[in-house]
PDB file of C-alpha atoms in Angstrom:
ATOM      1  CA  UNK I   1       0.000   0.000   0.000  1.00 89.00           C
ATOM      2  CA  UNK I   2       2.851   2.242   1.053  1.00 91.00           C
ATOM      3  CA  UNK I   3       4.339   1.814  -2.576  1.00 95.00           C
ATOM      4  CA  UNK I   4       1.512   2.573  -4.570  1.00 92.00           C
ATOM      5  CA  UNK I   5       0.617   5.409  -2.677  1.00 93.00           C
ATOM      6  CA  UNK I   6       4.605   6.580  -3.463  1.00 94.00           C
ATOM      7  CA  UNK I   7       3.735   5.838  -6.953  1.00 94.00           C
ATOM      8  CA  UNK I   8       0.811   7.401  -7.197  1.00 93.00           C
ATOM      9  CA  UNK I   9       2.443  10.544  -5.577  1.00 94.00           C
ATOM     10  CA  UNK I  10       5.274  10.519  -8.394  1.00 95.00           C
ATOM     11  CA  UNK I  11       2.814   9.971 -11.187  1.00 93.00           C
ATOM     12  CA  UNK I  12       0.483  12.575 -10.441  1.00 93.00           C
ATOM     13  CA  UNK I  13       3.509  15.035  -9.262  1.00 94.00           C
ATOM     14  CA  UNK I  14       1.322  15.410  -5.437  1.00 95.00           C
ATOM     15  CA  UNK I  15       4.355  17.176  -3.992  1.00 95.00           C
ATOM     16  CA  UNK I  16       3.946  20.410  -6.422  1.00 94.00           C
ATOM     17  CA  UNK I  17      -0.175  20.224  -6.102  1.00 95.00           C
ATOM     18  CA  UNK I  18       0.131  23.092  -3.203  1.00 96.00           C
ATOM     19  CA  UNK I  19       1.814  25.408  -5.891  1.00 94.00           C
ATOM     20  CA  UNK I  20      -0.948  24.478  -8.333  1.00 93.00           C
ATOM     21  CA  UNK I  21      -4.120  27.500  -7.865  1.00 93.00           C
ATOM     22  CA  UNK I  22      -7.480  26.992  -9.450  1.00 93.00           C
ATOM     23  CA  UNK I  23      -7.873  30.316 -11.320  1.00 89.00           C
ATOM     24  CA  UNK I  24      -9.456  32.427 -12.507  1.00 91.00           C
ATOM     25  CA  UNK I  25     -10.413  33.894  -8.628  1.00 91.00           C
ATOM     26  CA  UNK I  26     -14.292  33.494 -10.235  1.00 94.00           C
ATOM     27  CA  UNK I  27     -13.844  29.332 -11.027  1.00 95.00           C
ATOM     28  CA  UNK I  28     -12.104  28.549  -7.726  1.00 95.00           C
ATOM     29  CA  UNK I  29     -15.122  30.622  -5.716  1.00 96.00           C
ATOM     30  CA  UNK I  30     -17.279  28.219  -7.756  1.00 97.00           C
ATOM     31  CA  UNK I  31     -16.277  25.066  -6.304  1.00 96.00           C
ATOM     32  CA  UNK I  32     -15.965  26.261  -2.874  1.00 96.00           C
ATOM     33  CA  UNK I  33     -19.839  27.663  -2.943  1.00 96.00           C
ATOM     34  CA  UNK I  34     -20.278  23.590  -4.175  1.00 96.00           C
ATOM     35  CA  UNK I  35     -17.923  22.036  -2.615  1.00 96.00           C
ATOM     36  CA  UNK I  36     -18.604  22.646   1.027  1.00 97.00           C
ATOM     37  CA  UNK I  37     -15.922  22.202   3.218  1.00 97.00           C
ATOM     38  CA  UNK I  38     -13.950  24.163   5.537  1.00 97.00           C
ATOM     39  CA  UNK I  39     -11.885  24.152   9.263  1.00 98.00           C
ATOM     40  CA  UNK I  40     -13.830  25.505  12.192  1.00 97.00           C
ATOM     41  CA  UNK I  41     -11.776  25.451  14.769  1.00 97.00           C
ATOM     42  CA  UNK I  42      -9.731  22.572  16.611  1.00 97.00           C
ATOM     43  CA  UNK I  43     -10.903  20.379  19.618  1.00 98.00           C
ATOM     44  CA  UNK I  44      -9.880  20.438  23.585  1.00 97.00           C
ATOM     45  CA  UNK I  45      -7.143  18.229  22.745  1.00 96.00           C
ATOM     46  CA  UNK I  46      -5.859  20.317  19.454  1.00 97.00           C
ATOM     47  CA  UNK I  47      -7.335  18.100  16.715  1.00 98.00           C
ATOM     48  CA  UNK I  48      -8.675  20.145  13.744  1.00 98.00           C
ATOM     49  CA  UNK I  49     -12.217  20.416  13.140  1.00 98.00           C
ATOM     50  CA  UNK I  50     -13.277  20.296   9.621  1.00 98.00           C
ATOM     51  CA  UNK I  51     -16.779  20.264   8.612  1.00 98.00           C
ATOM     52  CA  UNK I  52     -18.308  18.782   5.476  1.00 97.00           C
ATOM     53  CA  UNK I  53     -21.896  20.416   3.781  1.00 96.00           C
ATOM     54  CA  UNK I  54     -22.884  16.803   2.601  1.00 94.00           C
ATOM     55  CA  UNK I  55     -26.578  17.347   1.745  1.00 92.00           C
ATOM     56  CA  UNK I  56     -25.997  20.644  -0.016  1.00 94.00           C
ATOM     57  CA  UNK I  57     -22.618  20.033  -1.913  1.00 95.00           C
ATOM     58  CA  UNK I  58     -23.726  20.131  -5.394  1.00 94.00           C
ATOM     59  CA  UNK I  59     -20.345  19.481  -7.648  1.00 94.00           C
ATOM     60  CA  UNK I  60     -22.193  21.041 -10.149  1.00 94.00           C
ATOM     61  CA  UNK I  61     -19.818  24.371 -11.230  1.00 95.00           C
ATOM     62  CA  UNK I  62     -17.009  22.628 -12.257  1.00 94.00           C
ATOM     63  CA  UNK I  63     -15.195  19.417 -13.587  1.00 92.00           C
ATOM     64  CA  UNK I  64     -14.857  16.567 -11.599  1.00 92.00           C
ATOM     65  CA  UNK I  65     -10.660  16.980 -11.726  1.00 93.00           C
ATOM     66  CA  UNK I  66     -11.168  20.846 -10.216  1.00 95.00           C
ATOM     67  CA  UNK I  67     -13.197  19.223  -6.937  1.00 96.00           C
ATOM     68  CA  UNK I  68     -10.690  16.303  -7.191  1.00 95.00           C
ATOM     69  CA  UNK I  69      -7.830  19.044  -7.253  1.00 95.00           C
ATOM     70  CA  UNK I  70      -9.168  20.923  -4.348  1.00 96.00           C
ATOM     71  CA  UNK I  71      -9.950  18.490  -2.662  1.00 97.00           C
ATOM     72  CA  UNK I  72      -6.104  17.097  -2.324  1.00 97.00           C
ATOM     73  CA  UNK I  73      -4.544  20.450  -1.606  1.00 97.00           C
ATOM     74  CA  UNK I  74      -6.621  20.577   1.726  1.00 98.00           C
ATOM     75  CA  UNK I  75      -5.532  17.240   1.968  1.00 98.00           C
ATOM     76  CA  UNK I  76      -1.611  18.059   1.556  1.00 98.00           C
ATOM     77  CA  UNK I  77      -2.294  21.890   3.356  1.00 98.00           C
ATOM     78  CA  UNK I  78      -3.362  19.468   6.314  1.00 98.00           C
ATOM     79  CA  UNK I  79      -0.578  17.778   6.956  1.00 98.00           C
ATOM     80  CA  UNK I  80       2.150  19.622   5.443  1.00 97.00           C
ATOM     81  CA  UNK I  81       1.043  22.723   7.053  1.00 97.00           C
ATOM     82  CA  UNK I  82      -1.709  22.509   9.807  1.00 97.00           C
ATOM     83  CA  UNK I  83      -0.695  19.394  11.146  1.00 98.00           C
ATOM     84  CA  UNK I  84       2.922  19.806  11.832  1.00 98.00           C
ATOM     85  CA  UNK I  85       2.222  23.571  12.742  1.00 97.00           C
ATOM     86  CA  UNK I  86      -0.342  22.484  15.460  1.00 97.00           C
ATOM     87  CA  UNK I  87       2.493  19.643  16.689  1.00 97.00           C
ATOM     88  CA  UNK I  88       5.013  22.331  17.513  1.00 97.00           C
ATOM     89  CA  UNK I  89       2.026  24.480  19.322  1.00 95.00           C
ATOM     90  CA  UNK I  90       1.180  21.816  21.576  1.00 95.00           C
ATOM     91  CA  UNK I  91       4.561  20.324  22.151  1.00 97.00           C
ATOM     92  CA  UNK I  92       3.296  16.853  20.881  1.00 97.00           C
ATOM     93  CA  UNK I  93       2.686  14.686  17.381  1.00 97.00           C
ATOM     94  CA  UNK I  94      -1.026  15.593  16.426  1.00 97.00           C
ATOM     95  CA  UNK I  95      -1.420  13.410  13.241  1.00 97.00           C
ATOM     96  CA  UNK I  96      -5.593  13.198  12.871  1.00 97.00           C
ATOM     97  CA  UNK I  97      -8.210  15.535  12.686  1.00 98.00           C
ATOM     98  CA  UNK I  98     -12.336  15.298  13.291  1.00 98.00           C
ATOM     99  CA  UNK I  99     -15.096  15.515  10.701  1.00 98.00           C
ATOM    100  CA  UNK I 100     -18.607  16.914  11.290  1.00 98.00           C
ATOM    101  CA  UNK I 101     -20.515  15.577   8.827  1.00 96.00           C
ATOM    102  CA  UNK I 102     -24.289  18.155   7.979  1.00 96.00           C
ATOM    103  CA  UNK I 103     -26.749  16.052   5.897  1.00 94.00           C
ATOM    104  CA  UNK I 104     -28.934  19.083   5.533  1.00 93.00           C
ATOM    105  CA  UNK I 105     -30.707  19.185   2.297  1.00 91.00           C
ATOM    106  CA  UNK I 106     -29.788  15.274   1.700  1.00 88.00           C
ATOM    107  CA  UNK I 107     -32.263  14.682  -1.353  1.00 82.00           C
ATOM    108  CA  UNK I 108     -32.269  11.801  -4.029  1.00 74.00           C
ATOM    109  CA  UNK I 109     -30.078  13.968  -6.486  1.00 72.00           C
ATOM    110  CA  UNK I 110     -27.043  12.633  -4.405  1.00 72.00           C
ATOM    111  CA  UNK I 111     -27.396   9.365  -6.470  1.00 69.00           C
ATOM    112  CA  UNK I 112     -25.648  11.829  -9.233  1.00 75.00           C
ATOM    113  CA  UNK I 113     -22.965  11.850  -6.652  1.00 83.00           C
ATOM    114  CA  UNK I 114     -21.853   8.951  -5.500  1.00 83.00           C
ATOM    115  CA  UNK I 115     -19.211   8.400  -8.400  1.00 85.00           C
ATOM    116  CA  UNK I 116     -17.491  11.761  -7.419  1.00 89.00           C
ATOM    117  CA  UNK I 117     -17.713  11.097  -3.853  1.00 88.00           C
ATOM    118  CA  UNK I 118     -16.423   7.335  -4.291  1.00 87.00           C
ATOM    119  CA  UNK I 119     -13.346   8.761  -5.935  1.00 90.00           C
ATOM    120  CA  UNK I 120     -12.665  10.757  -3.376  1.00 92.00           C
ATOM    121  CA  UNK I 121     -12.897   8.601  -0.467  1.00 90.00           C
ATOM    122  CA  UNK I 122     -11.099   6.362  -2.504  1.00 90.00           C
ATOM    123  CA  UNK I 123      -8.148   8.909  -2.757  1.00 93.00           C
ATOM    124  CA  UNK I 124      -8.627   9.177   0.968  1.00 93.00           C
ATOM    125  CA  UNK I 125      -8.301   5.234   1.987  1.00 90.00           C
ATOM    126  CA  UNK I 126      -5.389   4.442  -0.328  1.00 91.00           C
ATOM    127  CA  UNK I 127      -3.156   7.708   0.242  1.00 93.00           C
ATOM    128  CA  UNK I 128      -4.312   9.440   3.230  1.00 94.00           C
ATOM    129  CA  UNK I 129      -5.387   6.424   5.447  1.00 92.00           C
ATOM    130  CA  UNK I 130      -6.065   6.631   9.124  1.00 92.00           C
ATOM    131  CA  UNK I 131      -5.776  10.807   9.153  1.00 96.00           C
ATOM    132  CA  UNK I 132     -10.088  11.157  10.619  1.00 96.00           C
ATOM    133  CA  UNK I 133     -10.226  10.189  14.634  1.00 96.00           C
ATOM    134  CA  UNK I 134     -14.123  10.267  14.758  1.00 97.00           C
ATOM    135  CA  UNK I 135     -16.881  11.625  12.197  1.00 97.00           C
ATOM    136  CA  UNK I 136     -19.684  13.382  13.518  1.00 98.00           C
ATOM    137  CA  UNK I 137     -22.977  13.199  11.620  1.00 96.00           C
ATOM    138  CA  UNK I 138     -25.624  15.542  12.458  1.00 97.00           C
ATOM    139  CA  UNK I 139     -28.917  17.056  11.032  1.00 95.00           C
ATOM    140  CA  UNK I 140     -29.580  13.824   9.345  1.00 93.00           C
ATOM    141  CA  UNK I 141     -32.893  13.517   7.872  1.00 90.00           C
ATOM    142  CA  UNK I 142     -34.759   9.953   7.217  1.00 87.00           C
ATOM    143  CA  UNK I 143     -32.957   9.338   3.939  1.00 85.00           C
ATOM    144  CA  UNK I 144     -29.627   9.243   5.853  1.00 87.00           C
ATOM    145  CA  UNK I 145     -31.244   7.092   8.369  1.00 86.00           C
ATOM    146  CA  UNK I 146     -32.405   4.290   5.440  1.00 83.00           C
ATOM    147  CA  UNK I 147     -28.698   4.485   3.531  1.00 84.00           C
ATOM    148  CA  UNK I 148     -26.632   4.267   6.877  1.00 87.00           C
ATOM    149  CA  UNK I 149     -29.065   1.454   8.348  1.00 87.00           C
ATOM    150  CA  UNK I 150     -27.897  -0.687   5.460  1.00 86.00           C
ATOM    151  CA  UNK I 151     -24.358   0.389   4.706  1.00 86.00           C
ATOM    152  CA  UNK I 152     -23.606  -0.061   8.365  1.00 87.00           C
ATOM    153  CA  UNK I 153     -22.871  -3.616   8.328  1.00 88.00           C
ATOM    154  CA  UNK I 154     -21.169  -3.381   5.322  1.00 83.00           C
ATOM    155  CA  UNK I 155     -18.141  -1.305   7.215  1.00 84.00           C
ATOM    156  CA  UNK I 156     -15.475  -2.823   9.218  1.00 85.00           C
ATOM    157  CA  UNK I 157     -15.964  -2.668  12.836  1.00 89.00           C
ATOM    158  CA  UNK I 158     -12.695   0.043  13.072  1.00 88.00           C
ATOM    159  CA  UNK I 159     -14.554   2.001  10.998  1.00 88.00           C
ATOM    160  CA  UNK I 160     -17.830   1.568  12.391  1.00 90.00           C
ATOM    161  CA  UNK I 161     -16.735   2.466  15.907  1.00 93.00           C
ATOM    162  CA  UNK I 162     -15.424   6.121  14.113  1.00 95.00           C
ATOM    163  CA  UNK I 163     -18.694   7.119  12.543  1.00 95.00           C
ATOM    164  CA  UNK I 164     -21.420   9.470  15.878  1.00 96.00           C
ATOM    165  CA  UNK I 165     -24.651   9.879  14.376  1.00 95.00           C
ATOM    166  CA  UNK I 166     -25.748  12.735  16.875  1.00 96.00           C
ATOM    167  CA  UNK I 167     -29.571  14.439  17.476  1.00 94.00           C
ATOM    168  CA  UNK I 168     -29.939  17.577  15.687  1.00 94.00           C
ATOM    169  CA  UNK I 169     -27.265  19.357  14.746  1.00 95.00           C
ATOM    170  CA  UNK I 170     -25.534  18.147  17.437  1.00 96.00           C
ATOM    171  CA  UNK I 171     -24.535  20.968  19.599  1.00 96.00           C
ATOM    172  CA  UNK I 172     -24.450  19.906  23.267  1.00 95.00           C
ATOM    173  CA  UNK I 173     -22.164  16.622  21.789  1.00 97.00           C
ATOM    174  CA  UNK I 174     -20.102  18.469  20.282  1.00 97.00           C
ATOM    175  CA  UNK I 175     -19.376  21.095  23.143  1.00 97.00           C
ATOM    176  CA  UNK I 176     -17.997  18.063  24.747  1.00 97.00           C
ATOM    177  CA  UNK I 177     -14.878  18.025  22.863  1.00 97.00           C
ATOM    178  CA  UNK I 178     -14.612  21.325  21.439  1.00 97.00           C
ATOM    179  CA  UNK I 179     -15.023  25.317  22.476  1.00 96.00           C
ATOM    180  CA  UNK I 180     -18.059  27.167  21.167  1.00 95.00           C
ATOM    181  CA  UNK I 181     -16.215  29.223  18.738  1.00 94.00           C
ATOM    182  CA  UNK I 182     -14.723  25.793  17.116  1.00 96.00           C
ATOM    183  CA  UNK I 183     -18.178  24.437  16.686  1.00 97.00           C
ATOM    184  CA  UNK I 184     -19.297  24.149  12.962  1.00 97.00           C
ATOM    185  CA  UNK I 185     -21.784  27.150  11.900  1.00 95.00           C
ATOM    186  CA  UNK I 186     -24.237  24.446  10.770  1.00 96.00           C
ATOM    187  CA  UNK I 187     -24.162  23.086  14.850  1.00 96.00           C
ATOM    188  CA  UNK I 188     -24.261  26.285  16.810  1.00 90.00           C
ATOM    189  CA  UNK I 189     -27.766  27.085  18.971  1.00 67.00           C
ATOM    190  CA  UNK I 190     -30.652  28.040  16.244  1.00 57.00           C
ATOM    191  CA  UNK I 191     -28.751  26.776  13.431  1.00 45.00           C
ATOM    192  CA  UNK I 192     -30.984  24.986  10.474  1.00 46.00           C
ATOM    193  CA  UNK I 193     -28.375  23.867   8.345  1.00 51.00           C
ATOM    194  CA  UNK I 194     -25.162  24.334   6.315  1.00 50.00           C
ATOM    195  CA  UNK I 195     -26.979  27.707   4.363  1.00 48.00           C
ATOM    196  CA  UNK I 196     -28.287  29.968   6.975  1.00 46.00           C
ATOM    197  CA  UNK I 197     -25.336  32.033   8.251  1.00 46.00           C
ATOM    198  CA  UNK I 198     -23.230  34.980   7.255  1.00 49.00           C
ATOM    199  CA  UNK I 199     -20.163  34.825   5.837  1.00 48.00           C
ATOM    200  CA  UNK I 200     -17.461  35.598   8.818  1.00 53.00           C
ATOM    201  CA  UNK I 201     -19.205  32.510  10.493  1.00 78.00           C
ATOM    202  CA  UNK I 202     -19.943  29.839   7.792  1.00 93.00           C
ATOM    203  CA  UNK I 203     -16.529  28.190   7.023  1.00 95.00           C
ATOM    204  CA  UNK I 204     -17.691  27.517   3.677  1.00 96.00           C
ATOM    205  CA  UNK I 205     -17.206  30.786   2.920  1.00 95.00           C
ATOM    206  CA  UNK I 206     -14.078  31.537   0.563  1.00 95.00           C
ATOM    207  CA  UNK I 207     -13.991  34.706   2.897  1.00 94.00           C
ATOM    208  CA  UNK I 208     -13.121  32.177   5.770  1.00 95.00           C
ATOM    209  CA  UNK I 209     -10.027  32.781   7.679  1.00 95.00           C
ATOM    210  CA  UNK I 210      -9.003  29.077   6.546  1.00 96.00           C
ATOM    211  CA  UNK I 211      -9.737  29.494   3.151  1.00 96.00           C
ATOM    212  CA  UNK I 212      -7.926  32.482   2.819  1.00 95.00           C
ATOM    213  CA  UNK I 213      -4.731  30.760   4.209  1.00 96.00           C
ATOM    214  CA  UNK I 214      -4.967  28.499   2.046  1.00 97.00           C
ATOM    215  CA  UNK I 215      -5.392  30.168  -1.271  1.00 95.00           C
ATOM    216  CA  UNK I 216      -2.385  32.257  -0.223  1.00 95.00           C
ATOM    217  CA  UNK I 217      -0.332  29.531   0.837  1.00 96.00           C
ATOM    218  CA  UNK I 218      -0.999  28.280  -3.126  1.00 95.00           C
ATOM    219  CA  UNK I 219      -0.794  31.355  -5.016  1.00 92.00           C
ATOM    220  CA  UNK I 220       2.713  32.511  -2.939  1.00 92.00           C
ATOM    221  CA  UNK I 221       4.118  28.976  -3.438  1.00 91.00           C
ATOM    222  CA  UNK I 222       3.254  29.208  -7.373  1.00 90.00           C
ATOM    223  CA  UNK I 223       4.895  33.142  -7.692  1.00 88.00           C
ATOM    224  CA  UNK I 224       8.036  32.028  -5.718  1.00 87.00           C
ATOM    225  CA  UNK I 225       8.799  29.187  -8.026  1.00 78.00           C
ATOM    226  CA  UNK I 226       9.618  32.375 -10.093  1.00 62.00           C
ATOM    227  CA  UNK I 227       6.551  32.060 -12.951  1.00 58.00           C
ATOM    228  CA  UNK I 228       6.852  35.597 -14.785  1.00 51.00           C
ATOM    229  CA  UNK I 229       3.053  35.236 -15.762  1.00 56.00           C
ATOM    230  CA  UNK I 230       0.042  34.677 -14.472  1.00 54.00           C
ATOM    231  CA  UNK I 231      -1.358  31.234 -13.550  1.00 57.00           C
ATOM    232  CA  UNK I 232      -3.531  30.193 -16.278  1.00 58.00           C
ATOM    233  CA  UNK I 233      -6.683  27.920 -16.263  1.00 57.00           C
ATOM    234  CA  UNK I 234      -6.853  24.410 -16.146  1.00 58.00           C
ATOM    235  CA  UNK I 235      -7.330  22.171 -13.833  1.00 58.00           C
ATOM    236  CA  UNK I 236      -4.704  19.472 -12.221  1.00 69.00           C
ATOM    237  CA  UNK I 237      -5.463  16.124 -13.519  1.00 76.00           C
ATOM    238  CA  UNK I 238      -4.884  13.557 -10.877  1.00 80.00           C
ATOM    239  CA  UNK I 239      -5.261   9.143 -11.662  1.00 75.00           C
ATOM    240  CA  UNK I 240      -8.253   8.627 -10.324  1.00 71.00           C
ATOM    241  CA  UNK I 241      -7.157   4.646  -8.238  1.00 67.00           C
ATOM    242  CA  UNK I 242      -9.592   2.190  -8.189  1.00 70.00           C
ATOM    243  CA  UNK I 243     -12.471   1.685  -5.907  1.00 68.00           C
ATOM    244  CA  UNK I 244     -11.733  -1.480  -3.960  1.00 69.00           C
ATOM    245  CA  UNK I 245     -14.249  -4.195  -3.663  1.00 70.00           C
ATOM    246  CA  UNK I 246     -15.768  -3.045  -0.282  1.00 72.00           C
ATOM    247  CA  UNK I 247     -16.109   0.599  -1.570  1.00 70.00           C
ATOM    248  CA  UNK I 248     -17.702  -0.728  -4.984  1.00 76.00           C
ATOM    249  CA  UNK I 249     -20.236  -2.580  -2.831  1.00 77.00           C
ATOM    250  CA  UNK I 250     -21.133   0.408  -0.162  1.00 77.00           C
ATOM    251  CA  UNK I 251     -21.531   2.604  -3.404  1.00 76.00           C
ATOM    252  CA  UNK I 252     -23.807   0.506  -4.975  1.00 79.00           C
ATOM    253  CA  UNK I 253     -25.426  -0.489  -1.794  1.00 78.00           C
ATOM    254  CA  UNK I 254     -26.584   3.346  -1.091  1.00 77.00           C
ATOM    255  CA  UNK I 255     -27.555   3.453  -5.081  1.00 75.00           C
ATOM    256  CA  UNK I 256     -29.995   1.051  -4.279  1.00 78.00           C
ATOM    257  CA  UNK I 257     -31.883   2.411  -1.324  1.00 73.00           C
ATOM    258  CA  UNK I 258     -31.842   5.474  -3.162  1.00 71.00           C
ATOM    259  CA  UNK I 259     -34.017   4.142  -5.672  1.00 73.00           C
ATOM    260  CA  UNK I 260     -36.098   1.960  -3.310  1.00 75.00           C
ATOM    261  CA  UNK I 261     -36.673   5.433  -1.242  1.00 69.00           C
ATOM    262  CA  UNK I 262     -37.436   6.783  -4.831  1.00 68.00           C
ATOM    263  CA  UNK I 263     -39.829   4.171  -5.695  1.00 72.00           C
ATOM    264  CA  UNK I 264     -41.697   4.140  -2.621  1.00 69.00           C
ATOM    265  CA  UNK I 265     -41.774   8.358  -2.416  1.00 65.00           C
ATOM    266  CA  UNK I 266     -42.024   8.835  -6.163  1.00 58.00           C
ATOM    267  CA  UNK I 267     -46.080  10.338  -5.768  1.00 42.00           C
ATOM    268  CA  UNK I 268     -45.169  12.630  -3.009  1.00 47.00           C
ATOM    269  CA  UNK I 269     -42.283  14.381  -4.161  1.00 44.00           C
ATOM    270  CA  UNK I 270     -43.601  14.427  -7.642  1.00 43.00           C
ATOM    271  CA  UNK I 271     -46.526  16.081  -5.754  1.00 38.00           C
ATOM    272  CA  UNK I 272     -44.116  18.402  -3.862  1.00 47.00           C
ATOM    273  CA  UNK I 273     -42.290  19.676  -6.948  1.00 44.00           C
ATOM    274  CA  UNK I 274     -45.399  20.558  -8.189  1.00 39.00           C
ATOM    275  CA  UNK I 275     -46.384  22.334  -5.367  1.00 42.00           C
ATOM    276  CA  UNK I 276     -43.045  23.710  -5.110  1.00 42.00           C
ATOM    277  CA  UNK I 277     -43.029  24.916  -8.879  1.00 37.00           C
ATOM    278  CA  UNK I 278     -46.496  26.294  -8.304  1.00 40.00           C
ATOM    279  CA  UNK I 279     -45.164  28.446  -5.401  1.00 42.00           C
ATOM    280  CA  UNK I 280     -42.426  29.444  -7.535  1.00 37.00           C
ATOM    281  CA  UNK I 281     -44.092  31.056 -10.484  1.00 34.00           C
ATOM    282  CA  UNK I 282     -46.644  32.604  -7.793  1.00 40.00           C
ATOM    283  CA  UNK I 283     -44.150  34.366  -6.106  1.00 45.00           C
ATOM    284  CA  UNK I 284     -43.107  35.704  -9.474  1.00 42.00           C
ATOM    285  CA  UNK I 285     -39.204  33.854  -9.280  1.00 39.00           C
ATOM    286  CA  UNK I 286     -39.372  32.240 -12.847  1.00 31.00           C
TER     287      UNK I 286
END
């Protein structure tokens, strides 16, 4: 495993993806506003806190190899940055982090998804294994519920004992093992999800603190290697490994409850995009 993931590194030239920016400014604001992700904070005992907008993460403003892209350099700014940097704070080796997980606005267009997600997770397993401590999943809504109920057997008991499904957005949990001001946006008190906050606080936001670190950590890292012009647009194109067995099954395993939850909702949320689209044009929006 160790040798394919140095392979992999070489092939795909991982070492220079931190000196690799997604421009224009415009494109890389795009897949952050559908890409949700972003570091809160860190926990009581200096893990990082990053929080993942699963139920509204779209992928729908750029090409898969731009969220793929992205994706890695928070991966790489993580532990050839944060990390280490957090290490020398504390006086110790901090080599993990935490995940919340929000499921708000969870709908069957995730079935469109999966294939993006499943490379992704795949990247994760095979060259960044063993880097989450716990996952957190809060403001899950039935259809979460249905897919986890089945996939949950499926995972390995290490993995199992890793994943918190938490009440509600998960607040008074979470408050256990982090500060207030660490806590997600999505899980702090009157919160309804990953869309309903202003920018200073929702670390989504390309405006974030963390975001902002990061973009300049990539842009300075490109103009020192002494490029004259500007970066031009295009994304990095990274192998995309493949799925193992397990992770074939689990994908396919959620596909299928997908479409059973389909199936057996099919009348009422054809009746509630109706309604919906009715609302719509009467508010004048169309």
């Amino acid at each position: 495993m160790l040798v394919e993931c140095l392979r992999w590194r070489v092939d795909n030239e991982i070492d220079s993806i931190l000196s690799k920016p997604i421009v224009p400014t415009e494109l890389y604001r795009d897949v952050r506003d559908s890409q949700l992700i972003g570091m809160s904070g860190y926990t009581k005992e200096g893990l990082p806190v990053f929080a993942i907008g699963v139920g509204l993460s779209t992928f729908d403003k750029a090409s898969v190899h731009y969220y793929v892209q992205s994706h890695i350099q928070i991966n790489e700014y993580r532990d050839r940055v944060l990390l280490p940097s957090i290490s020398k704070k504390n006086g110790r080796p901090i080599t993990t982090c935490v995940k919340v997980l929000d499921m708000t606005g969870l709908k069957l267009s995730a079935l469109s998804q999966i294939k993006l997600v499943t490379i992704i997770s795949t990247i994760d397993d095979l060259n960044y294994p063993e880097k989450t401590n716990t996952y957190y999943v809060v403001n899950a809504p039935y259809i979460f519920s249905a897919c986890w109920k089945v996939v949950k057997p499926l995972l390995q008991e290490r993995t199992r004992k890793k994943v918190h499904v938490l009440s509600g957005c998960g607040r008074d949990e979470l408050l256990k093992i982090m500060d207030f001001t660490s806590l997600p946006h999505f899980c702090r008190s009157g919160s309804s999800g990953s869309s309903h906050h202003t920018q200073s606080a929702n670390c989504f936001s390309i405006n974030h603190p963390f975001h902002q670190q990061l973009y300049n950590y990539v842009k300075h890292h490109y103009e020192t290697q002494g490029q004259a012009e500007p970066a031009k647009q295009g994304s990095f194109h990274v192998g995309f490994p493949e799925p193992e067995a397990e992770r074939c099954v689990i994908a396919k395993t959620i596909e299928s409850e997908l479409h059973k939850f389909e199936n057996r909702n099919g009348l009422a949320v054809s009746i509630d995009d109706r309604k919906s689209s009715h609302e719509t044009l009467a508010n004048g929006d169309l």
